[in-house]
Amino acid sequence: MYKIDQENNRIIALEERSLNDFGFQERKHLQEWLAATPSALGEELLIIQKEFDGFDETSERLDLLALDKNQQLVVIENKLDSGRDVVWQALKYASYCSSLKRDQIVEIYQRYLDRHGGGNAREKLIEFYDGTEIDELRLNAGNTQRVFMVATKFRKEVTSTVMWLLGHGLQLKCFKVGSYKLGNEILFRIDQVIPMPEAADYMIGLAEKEAAEQASERAVGEAQTIRLAFWSATLKAMKESSCRIFDNVTPSGRGTSGTGSGIAGLWYEMIFRFEEIRVRLYIDKRESVEVNKRIFDALHAKKEQVESVFGAPLEWLRMDDLKASAITYSKAFDGRNQENWPEMIAWLVDHMPRLEKALAPHIAAVRASLGQTAH
């Protein structure tokens, strides 16, 4: 901090002093200053308790407990020296507070008011939340507790741990306090140092992105597990049926289970999606788009015969904007509900052989026209 010397157009450094140098104490002074002026922490907070000790089976006390405008609890720990254990201590308090329900929070606040000036907790909460009724408030919902640490200095092991926790989505802030002598006056300064206010939104964005990616990875893993179980049951049922084309196919976590048709690049496939199942012939030879479309057209020319044998209209997908083509038949199911699986598997066991029977003679004719041997 500097004093501006306007006469000489200079700045003069003020010596930063420890709060202890002026006889200030952590509990008697720093805690009281913040309790009386919580906006010094950079946002609108409502202090609801000091020296809170309402934890089961422990005599520990947290310095200040507050609510923010988003109805989240804020644990505020004050230290003249951050110490090695301040993060662990603050996280313990946050975990203790995580189970507090709305009515408990109102009661805690009322006890605070009864000791410090009086007032009605419910009315003050309604006022703080701009007229929202108590029954409409979702105080301390989920694992949204925040932790503020206030100290004259932060050790490297503390800042390193806080940065790591921030990267994993925990809501922590560190504030550095200092005092200065200016003539007969003592100046007090408080600055948010972690995360820097300018970087806070960026860090929150990174944490949310990582959380979304982790959720996506979990969803992928869960989907693969479900598909593997479904194909295991389906292929077992298929092998017990009269259909032989899937005898050498092993179950996987993919959404498709396929086998050869007799022409390289043409596949009989069963498809498991969470909203439907399908049987299809997939045409995707490597040679060229023209070859794929020629095969599709040759089969499509036999559409009436194919559908007559199959027993229902098929969906003929030439897909001129893509290399591949397909002939499909589908039925809607809720595939996530395993109670539907027996019906879904029976449907596949019924319709896959019908599709093969309807298409196999015409595929053989196409193979002959291409001069290929069976695959």
Short mmCIF file of C-alpha atoms in Angstrom, two decimals:
data_model
loop_
_atom_site.label_atom_id
_atom_site.label_comp_id
_atom_site.label_asym_id
_atom_site.label_seq_id
_atom_site.Cartn_x
_atom_site.Cartn_y
_atom_site.Cartn_z
CA MET A 1 0.00 0.00 0.00
CA TYR A 2 1.23 3.48 -0.86
CA LYS A 3 0.51 7.03 0.25
CA ILE A 4 0.24 9.56 -2.58
CA ASP A 5 2.51 12.60 -2.17
CA GLN A 6 0.64 15.06 -4.38
CA GLU A 7 3.07 17.92 -3.77
CA ASN A 8 6.04 15.99 -5.13
CA ASN A 9 4.02 13.73 -7.47
CA ARG A 10 5.36 10.60 -5.82
CA ILE A 11 4.08 7.56 -3.99
CA ILE A 12 5.45 6.59 -0.60
CA ALA A 13 5.36 2.97 0.52
CA LEU A 14 3.63 2.26 3.79
CA GLU A 15 5.20 -0.47 5.86
CA GLU A 16 2.97 -3.48 6.26
CA ARG A 17 2.75 -4.53 9.89
CA SER A 18 1.38 -7.61 11.57
CA LEU A 19 -1.94 -7.28 13.31
CA ASN A 20 -0.14 -8.59 16.37
CA ASP A 21 2.17 -5.56 16.26
CA PHE A 22 -0.82 -3.37 17.07
CA GLY A 23 -2.16 -5.77 19.68
CA PHE A 24 -4.99 -7.05 17.52
CA GLN A 25 -6.15 -10.61 18.11
CA GLU A 26 -7.74 -13.18 15.86
CA ARG A 27 -10.95 -13.74 17.78
CA LYS A 28 -11.40 -10.46 19.60
CA HIS A 29 -10.71 -8.23 16.62
CA LEU A 30 -10.43 -9.87 13.15
CA GLN A 31 -13.46 -12.06 13.73
CA GLU A 32 -15.53 -9.16 15.06
CA TRP A 33 -14.58 -6.89 12.16
CA LEU A 34 -15.75 -9.44 9.61
CA ALA A 35 -18.89 -10.30 11.56
CA ALA A 36 -19.85 -6.62 11.57
CA THR A 37 -18.77 -5.94 7.97
CA PRO A 38 -19.02 -9.20 5.97
CA SER A 39 -19.12 -7.21 2.71
CA ALA A 40 -15.36 -6.79 3.18
CA LEU A 41 -15.20 -10.32 1.73
CA GLY A 42 -16.38 -9.01 -1.62
CA GLU A 43 -20.04 -9.99 -1.65
CA GLU A 44 -23.25 -9.69 0.29
CA LEU A 45 -23.25 -12.18 3.16
CA LEU A 46 -25.50 -12.73 6.15
CA ILE A 47 -23.63 -13.80 9.27
CA ILE A 48 -25.80 -16.35 11.09
CA GLN A 49 -23.44 -17.55 13.85
CA LYS A 50 -20.10 -16.93 15.57
CA GLU A 51 -18.04 -19.59 17.32
CA PHE A 52 -20.48 -22.20 16.06
CA ASP A 53 -20.12 -25.43 18.04
CA GLY A 54 -23.30 -27.29 17.09
CA PHE A 55 -21.53 -30.37 15.76
CA ASP A 56 -22.36 -33.81 17.09
CA GLU A 57 -19.70 -35.60 19.14
CA THR A 58 -17.09 -32.84 18.81
CA SER A 59 -16.28 -29.66 20.71
CA GLU A 60 -14.78 -27.92 17.67
CA ARG A 61 -15.91 -24.40 16.81
CA LEU A 62 -15.88 -22.65 13.47
CA ASP A 63 -15.23 -18.91 13.52
CA LEU A 64 -18.08 -17.54 11.41
CA LEU A 65 -20.99 -19.14 9.60
CA ALA A 66 -22.80 -17.18 6.90
CA LEU A 67 -25.31 -17.47 4.07
CA ASP A 68 -24.75 -16.03 0.61
CA LYS A 69 -27.32 -14.71 -1.86
CA ASN A 70 -27.48 -18.14 -3.55
CA GLN A 71 -28.68 -19.73 -0.27
CA GLN A 72 -25.36 -21.51 0.21
CA LEU A 73 -23.66 -21.83 3.59
CA VAL A 74 -20.29 -20.10 3.86
CA VAL A 75 -17.75 -21.32 6.43
CA ILE A 76 -15.33 -18.49 7.34
CA GLU A 77 -12.09 -19.38 9.11
CA ASN A 78 -9.81 -16.60 10.38
CA LYS A 79 -6.10 -17.09 11.13
CA LEU A 80 -3.29 -14.67 11.86
CA ASP A 81 -1.11 -17.38 10.28
CA SER A 82 -2.71 -19.83 7.83
CA GLY A 83 -0.96 -22.83 9.44
CA ARG A 84 -0.56 -26.24 7.89
CA ASP A 85 -3.93 -27.56 9.02
CA VAL A 86 -6.22 -24.65 8.14
CA VAL A 87 -7.54 -26.29 4.95
CA TRP A 88 -8.24 -29.57 6.70
CA GLN A 89 -9.92 -27.73 9.56
CA ALA A 90 -12.10 -25.63 7.24
CA LEU A 91 -13.11 -28.65 5.15
CA LYS A 92 -14.06 -30.52 8.31
CA TYR A 93 -16.36 -27.69 9.30
CA ALA A 94 -17.89 -27.58 5.82
CA SER A 95 -18.54 -31.32 6.00
CA TYR A 96 -20.12 -30.94 9.43
CA CYS A 97 -22.39 -28.19 8.06
CA SER A 98 -23.36 -30.15 4.94
CA SER A 99 -26.17 -31.96 6.75
CA LEU A 100 -27.80 -28.82 8.19
CA LYS A 101 -31.42 -28.47 7.12
CA ARG A 102 -33.38 -25.26 6.60
CA ASP A 103 -35.14 -25.36 9.97
CA GLN A 104 -31.83 -26.01 11.74
CA ILE A 105 -30.23 -23.05 9.96
CA VAL A 106 -33.12 -20.79 10.99
CA GLU A 107 -32.73 -21.98 14.59
CA ILE A 108 -28.94 -21.40 14.52
CA TYR A 109 -29.49 -17.88 13.22
CA GLN A 110 -32.14 -17.18 15.86
CA ARG A 111 -29.73 -18.20 18.65
CA TYR A 112 -27.16 -15.83 17.17
CA LEU A 113 -29.65 -12.96 17.10
CA ASP A 114 -30.74 -13.69 20.66
CA ARG A 115 -27.14 -13.24 21.83
CA HIS A 116 -26.23 -10.33 19.58
CA GLY A 117 -28.86 -7.64 19.43
CA GLY A 118 -32.10 -9.54 18.95
CA GLY A 119 -34.50 -9.81 16.04
CA ASN A 120 -36.53 -12.47 14.31
CA ALA A 121 -34.49 -14.88 12.20
CA ARG A 122 -37.30 -15.75 9.83
CA GLU A 123 -38.09 -12.10 9.10
CA LYS A 124 -34.44 -11.22 8.56
CA LEU A 125 -33.97 -14.15 6.19
CA ILE A 126 -37.04 -13.11 4.20
CA GLU A 127 -35.61 -9.59 3.99
CA PHE A 128 -32.13 -10.86 2.96
CA TYR A 129 -33.66 -12.97 0.19
CA ASP A 130 -35.78 -10.11 -1.14
CA GLY A 131 -39.15 -11.25 0.14
CA THR A 132 -38.85 -14.97 -0.58
CA GLU A 133 -40.85 -16.87 2.01
CA ILE A 134 -39.03 -19.26 4.32
CA ASP A 135 -40.87 -22.29 2.97
CA GLU A 136 -39.64 -21.43 -0.53
CA LEU A 137 -35.97 -21.18 0.43
CA ARG A 138 -33.63 -24.08 -0.38
CA LEU A 139 -30.95 -23.28 2.16
CA ASN A 140 -27.78 -25.39 2.00
CA ALA A 141 -29.05 -27.59 -0.83
CA GLY A 142 -26.77 -30.45 -1.89
CA ASN A 143 -22.99 -30.23 -1.49
CA THR A 144 -22.76 -26.51 -2.17
CA GLN A 145 -21.02 -25.39 1.01
CA ARG A 146 -18.36 -22.72 0.48
CA VAL A 147 -15.17 -22.10 2.46
CA PHE A 148 -13.50 -18.71 3.00
CA MET A 149 -10.09 -18.60 4.69
CA VAL A 150 -8.79 -15.29 6.01
CA ALA A 151 -5.16 -14.91 7.15
CA THR A 152 -2.24 -12.51 7.25
CA LYS A 153 -0.24 -14.98 5.18
CA PHE A 154 -0.75 -18.33 3.48
CA ARG A 155 1.87 -21.01 3.49
CA LYS A 156 2.82 -22.70 0.24
CA GLU A 157 1.36 -26.04 1.30
CA VAL A 158 -1.96 -24.27 1.94
CA THR A 159 -2.11 -22.43 -1.38
CA SER A 160 -1.09 -25.59 -3.26
CA THR A 161 -3.86 -27.60 -1.62
CA VAL A 162 -6.47 -24.89 -2.21
CA MET A 163 -5.57 -24.64 -5.91
CA TRP A 164 -5.86 -28.42 -6.26
CA LEU A 165 -9.25 -28.43 -4.54
CA LEU A 166 -10.46 -25.57 -6.75
CA GLY A 167 -9.55 -27.64 -9.76
CA HIS A 168 -11.84 -30.36 -8.45
CA GLY A 169 -14.85 -28.10 -8.12
CA LEU A 170 -14.76 -27.18 -4.41
CA GLN A 171 -15.76 -23.60 -3.66
CA LEU A 172 -12.90 -22.04 -1.70
CA LYS A 173 -11.50 -18.53 -1.38
CA CYS A 174 -8.43 -17.16 0.39
CA PHE A 175 -8.26 -13.59 1.65
CA LYS A 176 -5.02 -11.94 2.78
CA VAL A 177 -5.28 -9.24 5.44
CA GLY A 178 -2.71 -6.62 6.39
CA SER A 179 -2.39 -3.53 8.55
CA TYR A 180 -0.46 -0.28 8.10
CA LYS A 181 0.47 2.73 10.20
CA LEU A 182 -0.34 6.15 8.74
CA GLY A 183 0.34 8.89 11.22
CA ASN A 184 -1.91 8.28 14.16
CA GLU A 185 -4.20 6.03 12.13
CA ILE A 186 -4.07 2.29 11.57
CA LEU A 187 -5.22 1.08 8.15
CA PHE A 188 -6.64 -2.36 7.45
CA ARG A 189 -6.55 -4.08 4.07
CA ILE A 190 -8.18 -7.30 2.85
CA ASP A 191 -7.62 -8.79 -0.62
CA GLN A 192 -8.90 -11.93 -2.28
CA VAL A 193 -5.77 -13.77 -3.41
CA ILE A 194 -7.13 -17.21 -4.40
CA PRO A 195 -8.69 -17.41 -6.86
CA MET A 196 -7.88 -13.98 -8.25
CA PRO A 197 -11.25 -12.30 -8.85
CA GLU A 198 -10.47 -11.85 -12.55
CA ALA A 199 -9.76 -15.58 -12.90
CA ALA A 200 -12.60 -16.90 -10.75
CA ASP A 201 -15.14 -17.26 -13.58
CA TYR A 202 -12.51 -18.93 -15.77
CA MET A 203 -11.63 -21.44 -13.05
CA ILE A 204 -15.29 -22.14 -12.35
CA GLY A 205 -15.76 -22.75 -16.07
CA LEU A 206 -12.86 -25.20 -16.14
CA ALA A 207 -14.20 -27.05 -13.11
CA GLU A 208 -17.67 -27.28 -14.67
CA LYS A 209 -16.17 -28.48 -17.96
CA GLU A 210 -14.18 -31.18 -16.18
CA ALA A 211 -17.24 -32.23 -14.19
CA ALA A 212 -19.26 -32.46 -17.40
CA GLU A 213 -16.53 -34.54 -19.06
CA GLN A 214 -16.36 -36.88 -16.08
CA ALA A 215 -20.15 -37.24 -16.12
CA SER A 216 -19.99 -37.99 -19.84
CA GLU A 217 -17.28 -40.62 -19.28
CA ARG A 218 -19.37 -42.23 -16.56
CA ALA A 219 -22.40 -42.23 -18.85
CA VAL A 220 -20.37 -43.88 -21.63
CA GLY A 221 -19.08 -46.51 -19.22
CA GLU A 222 -22.58 -47.21 -17.91
CA ALA A 223 -23.97 -47.46 -21.46
CA GLN A 224 -21.25 -49.92 -22.47
CA THR A 225 -21.99 -52.06 -19.43
CA ILE A 226 -25.70 -52.10 -20.28
CA ARG A 227 -25.05 -52.98 -23.94
CA LEU A 228 -22.64 -55.77 -23.01
CA ALA A 229 -25.28 -57.33 -20.77
CA PHE A 230 -27.94 -56.94 -23.45
CA TRP A 231 -25.83 -58.51 -26.23
CA SER A 232 -24.76 -61.36 -23.97
CA ALA A 233 -28.40 -62.29 -23.39
CA THR A 234 -29.38 -61.66 -27.03
CA LEU A 235 -26.58 -63.69 -28.62
CA LYS A 236 -27.23 -66.55 -26.20
CA ALA A 237 -30.89 -66.55 -27.26
CA MET A 238 -29.90 -66.29 -30.93
CA LYS A 239 -27.63 -69.33 -30.67
CA GLU A 240 -30.46 -71.29 -29.06
CA SER A 241 -32.72 -70.41 -32.01
CA SER A 242 -32.63 -71.73 -35.58
CA CYS A 243 -30.59 -68.70 -36.72
CA ARG A 244 -26.96 -69.65 -37.22
CA ILE A 245 -25.36 -66.49 -38.64
CA PHE A 246 -24.47 -65.07 -35.20
CA ASP A 247 -22.92 -68.28 -33.81
CA ASN A 248 -19.38 -66.88 -33.93
CA VAL A 249 -20.21 -63.37 -32.74
CA THR A 250 -19.11 -62.36 -29.24
CA PRO A 251 -20.90 -59.73 -27.14
CA SER A 252 -19.40 -56.24 -26.80
CA GLY A 253 -20.25 -52.87 -25.31
CA ARG A 254 -21.05 -51.37 -28.71
CA GLY A 255 -24.51 -50.46 -29.90
CA THR A 256 -24.25 -52.79 -32.90
CA SER A 257 -23.74 -56.53 -33.19
CA GLY A 258 -23.01 -57.66 -36.76
CA THR A 259 -22.03 -60.60 -38.91
CA GLY A 260 -21.14 -61.16 -42.56
CA SER A 261 -23.70 -61.61 -45.32
CA GLY A 262 -21.58 -63.41 -47.91
CA ILE A 263 -20.26 -60.24 -49.58
CA ALA A 264 -17.37 -58.33 -48.06
CA GLY A 265 -18.65 -54.99 -46.81
CA LEU A 266 -22.29 -56.14 -46.44
CA TRP A 267 -23.33 -56.82 -42.87
CA TYR A 268 -26.38 -58.20 -41.15
CA GLU A 269 -26.67 -56.15 -38.00
CA MET A 270 -28.74 -55.93 -34.84
CA ILE A 271 -28.77 -52.46 -33.29
CA PHE A 272 -29.53 -51.66 -29.67
CA ARG A 273 -30.42 -48.08 -28.87
CA PHE A 274 -31.99 -46.96 -25.64
CA GLU A 275 -35.11 -45.83 -27.47
CA GLU A 276 -35.38 -48.58 -30.11
CA ILE A 277 -33.93 -51.77 -31.60
CA ARG A 278 -33.29 -52.53 -35.27
CA VAL A 279 -32.31 -55.22 -37.68
CA ARG A 280 -30.64 -54.14 -40.89
CA LEU A 281 -28.43 -54.92 -43.83
CA TYR A 282 -25.61 -52.39 -43.93
CA ILE A 283 -23.89 -51.83 -47.29
CA ASP A 284 -20.45 -50.27 -46.96
CA LYS A 285 -17.93 -51.75 -49.38
CA ARG A 286 -14.61 -50.00 -49.57
CA GLU A 287 -14.32 -49.90 -53.35
CA SER A 288 -16.46 -46.82 -54.04
CA VAL A 289 -19.73 -45.08 -53.44
CA GLU A 290 -20.92 -46.24 -56.85
CA VAL A 291 -20.49 -49.92 -55.97
CA ASN A 292 -22.49 -49.50 -52.78
CA LYS A 293 -25.29 -47.69 -54.55
CA ARG A 294 -25.33 -50.28 -57.35
CA ILE A 295 -25.73 -53.08 -54.83
CA PHE A 296 -28.48 -51.17 -53.04
CA ASP A 297 -30.29 -50.53 -56.32
CA ALA A 298 -30.08 -54.20 -57.28
CA LEU A 299 -31.65 -55.21 -53.99
CA HIS A 300 -34.21 -52.40 -54.13
CA ALA A 301 -35.33 -53.71 -57.53
CA LYS A 302 -36.49 -56.82 -55.64
CA LYS A 303 -38.30 -54.76 -52.98
CA GLU A 304 -41.70 -56.41 -53.35
CA GLN A 305 -40.30 -59.93 -53.18
CA VAL A 306 -38.07 -59.08 -50.22
CA GLU A 307 -40.86 -57.46 -48.20
CA SER A 308 -43.26 -60.26 -49.05
CA VAL A 309 -40.88 -62.83 -47.55
CA PHE A 310 -40.00 -60.57 -44.60
CA GLY A 311 -43.65 -59.93 -43.88
CA ALA A 312 -43.59 -56.13 -43.47
CA PRO A 313 -42.47 -52.97 -45.28
CA LEU A 314 -38.79 -52.22 -44.79
CA GLU A 315 -37.02 -48.87 -44.69
CA TRP A 316 -34.83 -48.52 -47.77
CA LEU A 317 -32.08 -45.97 -47.11
CA ARG A 318 -30.00 -45.22 -50.19
CA MET A 319 -28.41 -42.23 -48.42
CA ASP A 320 -27.08 -40.47 -51.51
CA ASP A 321 -25.12 -37.99 -49.37
CA LEU A 322 -23.17 -40.82 -47.69
CA LYS A 323 -20.95 -43.63 -48.88
CA ALA A 324 -23.02 -46.36 -47.22
CA SER A 325 -26.61 -47.52 -47.73
CA ALA A 326 -28.91 -49.62 -45.52
CA ILE A 327 -32.12 -51.63 -45.40
CA THR A 328 -33.66 -51.57 -41.95
CA TYR A 329 -36.62 -52.48 -39.77
CA SER A 330 -37.08 -51.11 -36.23
CA LYS A 331 -39.34 -51.05 -33.19
CA ALA A 332 -39.48 -48.54 -30.33
CA PHE A 333 -38.59 -49.82 -26.86
CA ASP A 334 -37.31 -48.33 -23.61
CA GLY A 335 -34.00 -50.15 -23.62
CA ARG A 336 -32.88 -48.82 -20.23
CA ASN A 337 -35.70 -50.70 -18.55
CA GLN A 338 -34.40 -54.26 -18.31
CA GLU A 339 -37.91 -55.54 -17.77
CA ASN A 340 -38.36 -54.90 -21.51
CA TRP A 341 -35.33 -56.95 -22.52
CA PRO A 342 -37.05 -60.35 -22.88
CA GLU A 343 -39.57 -58.86 -25.33
CA MET A 344 -36.79 -56.98 -27.17
CA ILE A 345 -34.63 -60.09 -27.47
CA ALA A 346 -37.57 -62.16 -28.69
CA TRP A 347 -38.24 -59.48 -31.31
CA LEU A 348 -34.64 -59.64 -32.56
CA VAL A 349 -34.60 -63.45 -32.58
CA ASP A 350 -37.77 -63.33 -34.68
CA HIS A 351 -36.89 -60.53 -37.13
CA MET A 352 -33.20 -61.10 -37.78
CA PRO A 353 -33.68 -64.55 -39.40
CA ARG A 354 -36.64 -63.15 -41.36
CA LEU A 355 -34.45 -60.36 -42.76
CA GLU A 356 -31.70 -62.80 -43.67
CA LYS A 357 -34.19 -65.18 -45.35
CA ALA A 358 -35.72 -62.31 -47.34
CA LEU A 359 -32.39 -60.91 -48.56
CA ALA A 360 -30.04 -63.90 -48.82
CA PRO A 361 -31.13 -65.12 -52.32
CA HIS A 362 -30.81 -61.64 -53.78
CA ILE A 363 -27.44 -61.07 -52.08
CA ALA A 364 -26.25 -64.32 -53.67
CA ALA A 365 -27.34 -62.98 -57.07
CA VAL A 366 -25.48 -59.73 -56.45
CA ARG A 367 -22.39 -61.66 -55.41
CA ALA A 368 -22.51 -63.65 -58.65
CA SER A 369 -22.86 -60.44 -60.66
CA LEU A 370 -19.79 -59.04 -58.90
CA GLY A 371 -17.88 -62.28 -59.60
CA GLN A 372 -17.18 -62.82 -55.86
CA THR A 373 -16.99 -66.03 -53.89
CA ALA A 374 -18.79 -66.34 -50.59
CA HIS A 375 -17.28 -64.67 -47.52
#
